[in-house]
Structure formats: structure tokens, C-alpha cells
Amino acid sequence: MTGEGTRPRPLVAGNWKMNGLRTGIAEVRAVSAGLAAQGGPAAVDVLICPPATLIMVMAEILKGTQVSVGAQDCHWAPSGAHTGDVSPEILADAGATAIIVGHSERRADHGETDSMVRLKQEAVHRAGLTAIVCIGETKGQRLAGQTIDVVVRQLQSSLSAGTTSANTVVAYEPVWAIGTGLTPTLDDVADVHSAIRGQLVDRFGPDGRSVRILYGGSVKPQNAKELMSIDNVNGALVGGASLKAADFLGIVDAYA
Ligand code: PGA
């Protein structure tokens, strides 16, 4: 359990997935203006992960604001003959401060395994960035009562020995809740996050208490407050609702 006083600083991260043209930059300006107008809810970190093409321009626009820019995936090599891929070093050069690795859509669409995710996490650290490592069960696994086992196994195999609270964020995203409007019950979220916390502390000692654990999967302004108030939920990874500034700000507001 994360006790009062040791509660990690929350993070609300937007994952734009394969959405976002240059016109979408207006939404990012609106997010940073909205936060500035509120005096910025100082108690929360805010990150937006657009498609790679927009990272550089967004990093310029957001310089000096409360909003950081991240990437959605990377290769594990620093450079070389990997057509179409980008490395953490290239993403860092463009202005990214964090990289999502092991999202379930990457695992499903590109056959990414836990060991590939671990290689990517290590590569993100090599470049000096924060890795947001995603885990989560499928509908079938949940119905079969395997959720905790699956999540713990993914965690064990996807996280490297060099994991610290400064270089890694864990995102629990039930696959069946992503983009569906469905969410687990608050008790179910609490159970999984508590199991993840236990695993992090077992493996990484006291620092495991400070690793941020995000919940992701159909987070909206309407459900953010109740999800974010669960013990061991230290923020959100937001897909669809991160594309519109008003919705994203509504989620960040859970920490206002
Ligand atoms: P969603 O996506 O918020 O649209 O459900 C979450 C994610 O995939 O990170």
C-alpha cells in the first residue's frame, strides 16, 4: 500500500495513437493554455504522446509550459539499418521526455513480447528518458480469473533490473477496456494496482513504492475522479479522450 506522504506525484499522459495532423497542434496549445489559466494544477505532471511526426514541433511549442511531450513506441537499437523505426535517442533529440513501450496494440498488431518490451524499456533508459511500460489482461483472461497472474507475469518479464521510480512508469490497461467505454469496477482496479504495487516493492525494495502506476482504458472526465482516487492509482494513460483539449483537461482536473 502506498501510505500518505509517500504517494507518488501523479501523471496524466495522453496517447494520441495514429491520430494527429498539424491542425491538432491547436489542441495542445489549448491544453497548455488551459493549465496556465488555472495557475496549473501543480500537483500533477502532464504528458502528451502524439505521432512521431509532431514531436519536434510540439516540444518547441510546449517549452517552458507544464506539458511535456512523449513518444508511443521505439526500437531498442540506438541507430542503424532498421527501416521505418525510430530509436529513443532520435526521439530524445526531437524533444521527447518519455516513451510508451509495450502498449497492447503494439503487442497485438506487431507481435511484441515481454522480452522485446524489456529491451525497449532498457533502450529508453539508455537515452535518459522515462519508459511507460504497459501491461493488461484480455477479456478472456479476465473471465478465466487469470487477471492478477497475467499482469504479474507481464510485469516480471517486461521490467528490467534497472527499473527505478525515476526512469519507469507502469500503466495497467485492461485490453478489453481500451477504446470500448468499458471499465473494470473500482474494486477490480484497486485489486490489480495493489498487486502491481506489491510486485514492485518485492522486486525493487522501498523505491517500488514510488513507481507511478497509471490506469488506462476508457478514462473520461466523467470517471476520472473516482478512478484517480483509488489507492495505488497514480494517474491515467488516456487514449480517445486525450484528442480534445476540453476532455483531457477534464481528466487532469481530477487532481485540481
Ligand atoms: P482509451 O485508450 O482511453 O481510448 O481507452 C487508452 C490507451 O490505449 O492508452
XYZ file of C-alpha atoms and ligand atoms in Angstrom:
265
model
C 0.000 0.000 0.000
C 1.152 3.499 -0.751
C 0.786 5.390 2.501
C 0.028 9.092 2.837
C 3.144 11.138 2.391
C 4.769 8.597 0.059
C 2.088 8.899 -2.616
C 3.921 9.406 -5.912
C 3.280 12.603 -7.866
C 0.527 11.772 -10.357
C 0.949 11.741 -14.121
C -1.787 12.173 -16.713
C -0.484 11.030 -20.090
C -2.306 11.330 -23.407
C -1.729 8.720 -26.107
C -2.883 10.077 -29.444
C -2.146 6.751 -31.206
C -2.266 7.099 -35.023
C -4.206 10.368 -34.873
C -2.965 13.900 -35.239
C -2.245 16.225 -38.124
C -0.605 19.602 -37.794
C -4.070 21.065 -37.182
C -4.147 19.021 -33.952
C -1.460 21.280 -32.527
C -4.269 23.706 -31.666
C -5.494 21.160 -29.087
C -2.065 21.050 -27.475
C -1.914 24.835 -27.290
C -5.374 24.752 -25.688
C -4.220 22.193 -23.082
C -1.210 24.260 -22.043
C -3.254 27.491 -22.074
C -5.994 25.798 -20.023
C -3.495 24.636 -17.409
C -1.804 28.040 -17.301
C -5.186 29.754 -16.855
C -5.879 27.588 -13.800
C -2.491 28.506 -12.438
C -1.641 24.915 -13.401
C -2.674 22.115 -11.044
C 0.862 21.981 -9.714
C 0.349 18.573 -8.163
C 0.231 16.670 -11.458
C 2.587 16.017 -14.368
C 1.034 16.217 -17.827
C 2.387 14.456 -20.919
C 1.106 14.174 -24.490
C 2.352 11.441 -26.850
C 1.481 12.433 -30.434
C 2.560 10.600 -33.598
C 6.340 10.886 -34.086
C 5.900 13.482 -36.844
C 4.537 16.036 -34.357
C 7.000 15.543 -31.502
C 9.516 18.151 -32.590
C 7.039 20.932 -33.256
C 5.115 20.208 -30.063
C 8.282 20.173 -27.980
C 9.065 23.675 -29.303
C 5.567 24.961 -28.584
C 5.424 23.450 -25.104
C 8.883 24.593 -23.981
C 8.553 26.218 -20.548
C 4.956 25.019 -20.036
C 3.624 22.375 -17.667
C 3.084 19.914 -20.534
C 5.788 17.514 -21.760
C 5.938 15.545 -24.996
C 6.455 11.809 -25.336
C 6.504 9.084 -27.978
C 4.354 5.967 -28.422
C 6.993 3.363 -29.241
C 10.658 2.959 -30.175
C 13.186 0.464 -31.482
C 15.720 -0.807 -28.949
C 18.819 -0.119 -31.041
C 20.315 3.381 -30.857
C 20.641 3.685 -34.656
C 21.242 1.554 -37.723
C 19.595 -0.386 -40.534
C 16.003 -0.554 -39.234
C 13.852 0.996 -41.939
C 10.848 2.827 -40.600
C 11.845 2.616 -36.940
C 12.893 5.360 -34.539
C 15.251 4.953 -31.600
C 14.957 6.529 -28.159
C 17.989 8.659 -28.983
C 16.246 10.024 -32.103
C 13.078 10.684 -30.103
C 15.054 12.400 -27.346
C 16.730 14.569 -29.972
C 13.261 15.569 -31.218
C 12.269 16.658 -27.706
C 10.520 13.594 -26.226
C 10.973 13.077 -22.494
C 9.120 9.759 -22.196
C 8.257 6.785 -24.408
C 5.339 4.363 -24.096
C 6.512 0.750 -24.575
C 4.516 -2.483 -24.767
C 1.114 -0.939 -25.446
C -1.374 -3.759 -26.061
C -1.915 -2.509 -29.612
C 1.824 -2.961 -30.274
C 1.744 -6.372 -28.595
C -1.283 -7.429 -30.702
C -0.502 -5.742 -34.041
C 3.271 -6.252 -34.074
C 3.730 -9.398 -32.016
C 5.701 -7.621 -29.314
C 6.639 -9.955 -26.480
C 7.559 -9.164 -22.888
C 11.248 -9.599 -23.692
C 11.028 -7.146 -26.588
C 9.266 -4.714 -24.274
C 12.087 -5.102 -21.741
C 14.696 -4.382 -24.426
C 12.767 -1.258 -25.367
C 12.496 -0.171 -21.739
C 16.281 -0.556 -21.326
C 16.831 1.424 -24.531
C 14.600 4.232 -23.257
C 16.719 4.389 -20.099
C 19.935 4.365 -22.149
C 18.686 7.542 -23.847
C 17.910 9.104 -20.459
C 14.127 9.095 -20.920
C 11.231 7.723 -18.870
C 9.651 4.445 -20.024
C 5.895 3.991 -19.640
C 5.544 0.206 -19.631
C 2.035 -1.099 -20.435
C 0.526 -4.336 -19.149
C -3.020 -5.687 -19.003
C -5.215 -8.720 -19.457
C -7.562 -9.639 -22.311
C -11.283 -10.192 -21.812
C -10.769 -13.968 -21.987
C -8.073 -13.875 -19.326
C -10.276 -11.772 -17.050
C -13.244 -14.115 -17.492
C -10.981 -17.065 -16.719
C -9.936 -15.413 -13.443
C -6.330 -15.017 -14.600
C -6.008 -11.216 -14.399
C -3.585 -10.935 -11.486
C -1.429 -13.837 -12.726
C -1.215 -12.374 -16.224
C -0.400 -8.868 -15.048
C 2.234 -10.036 -12.552
C 3.865 -12.251 -15.179
C 3.943 -9.396 -17.705
C 5.417 -7.122 -15.079
C 8.151 -9.611 -14.121
C 9.182 -10.181 -17.728
C 8.736 -6.665 -19.121
C 10.655 -4.733 -16.454
C 14.447 -4.702 -16.420
C 16.601 -4.935 -13.301
C 17.465 -1.245 -13.739
C 13.880 -0.108 -13.133
C 13.545 2.841 -10.727
C 10.774 5.248 -9.821
C 12.688 7.946 -11.714
C 13.006 6.096 -15.017
C 9.834 3.994 -15.234
C 6.066 4.348 -15.023
C 3.792 1.289 -15.174
C 0.449 1.563 -16.982
C -2.232 -1.023 -16.220
C -4.570 -1.140 -19.192
C -7.098 -3.974 -19.411
C -7.165 -4.741 -23.155
C -10.970 -5.055 -23.148
C -11.362 -1.570 -21.629
C -9.306 0.225 -24.288
C -11.496 2.301 -26.592
C -14.641 0.409 -25.594
C -16.204 2.687 -22.982
C -15.996 -0.244 -20.525
C -14.019 -0.024 -17.300
C -13.394 -2.530 -14.508
C -15.146 -1.933 -11.201
C -13.299 0.319 -8.790
C -12.634 -2.715 -6.580
C -11.128 -4.608 -9.510
C -8.845 -1.681 -10.361
C -7.825 -1.429 -6.692
C -7.008 -5.160 -6.555
C -4.838 -5.113 -9.670
C -2.997 -1.923 -8.713
C -2.348 -3.288 -5.259
C -0.918 -6.500 -6.761
C 1.298 -4.440 -9.062
C 2.494 -2.341 -6.122
C 3.274 -5.485 -4.143
C 5.277 -6.875 -7.022
C 7.216 -3.620 -7.477
C 8.117 -3.467 -3.791
C 9.114 -7.155 -3.704
C 11.424 -6.696 -6.642
C 12.768 -3.146 -6.246
C 12.527 -2.552 -2.498
C 11.273 0.714 -0.973
C 11.728 2.583 -4.278
C 8.996 0.322 -5.683
C 6.538 2.345 -3.581
C 7.341 5.450 -5.590
C 6.959 3.955 -9.080
C 3.876 5.549 -10.606
C 1.139 3.121 -11.654
C -1.300 4.605 -14.172
C -4.719 3.226 -15.001
C -5.681 3.259 -18.696
C -8.754 2.154 -20.638
C -11.772 4.397 -21.324
C -10.746 7.111 -18.858
C -13.073 10.104 -19.387
C -13.724 13.348 -17.499
C -16.828 11.637 -16.058
C -14.993 8.716 -14.433
C -11.522 10.211 -13.850
C -12.100 11.405 -10.313
C -13.299 8.063 -8.953
C -10.599 6.097 -10.779
C -7.838 8.512 -9.766
C -8.829 8.423 -6.109
C -8.195 4.662 -5.807
C -5.178 3.746 -3.702
C -2.132 2.984 -5.882
C -3.645 4.677 -8.935
C -1.128 7.427 -9.599
C -2.560 8.879 -12.781
C -4.022 7.925 -16.126
C -3.000 6.861 -19.610
C -5.671 8.350 -21.844
C -6.364 7.460 -25.481
C -9.504 8.798 -27.157
C -10.228 11.470 -24.569
C -6.743 12.975 -24.979
C -7.505 14.168 -28.508
C -9.768 17.021 -27.400
C -8.277 19.604 -25.052
C -11.519 20.041 -23.096
C -11.807 16.297 -22.350
C -8.129 15.933 -21.493
C -8.239 18.957 -19.182
C -11.363 17.483 -17.597
C -9.324 14.397 -16.691
C -6.347 16.406 -15.412
C -8.931 18.234 -13.263
C -9.306 15.071 -11.181
C -6.190 16.427 -9.442
C -7.284 20.073 -9.205
P -8.686 4.780 -24.457
O -7.200 4.238 -24.746
O -8.567 5.866 -23.408
O -9.180 5.319 -25.782
O -9.494 3.630 -23.964
C -6.280 4.084 -23.707
C -4.958 3.591 -24.252
O -4.941 2.746 -25.155
O -3.893 4.031 -23.795
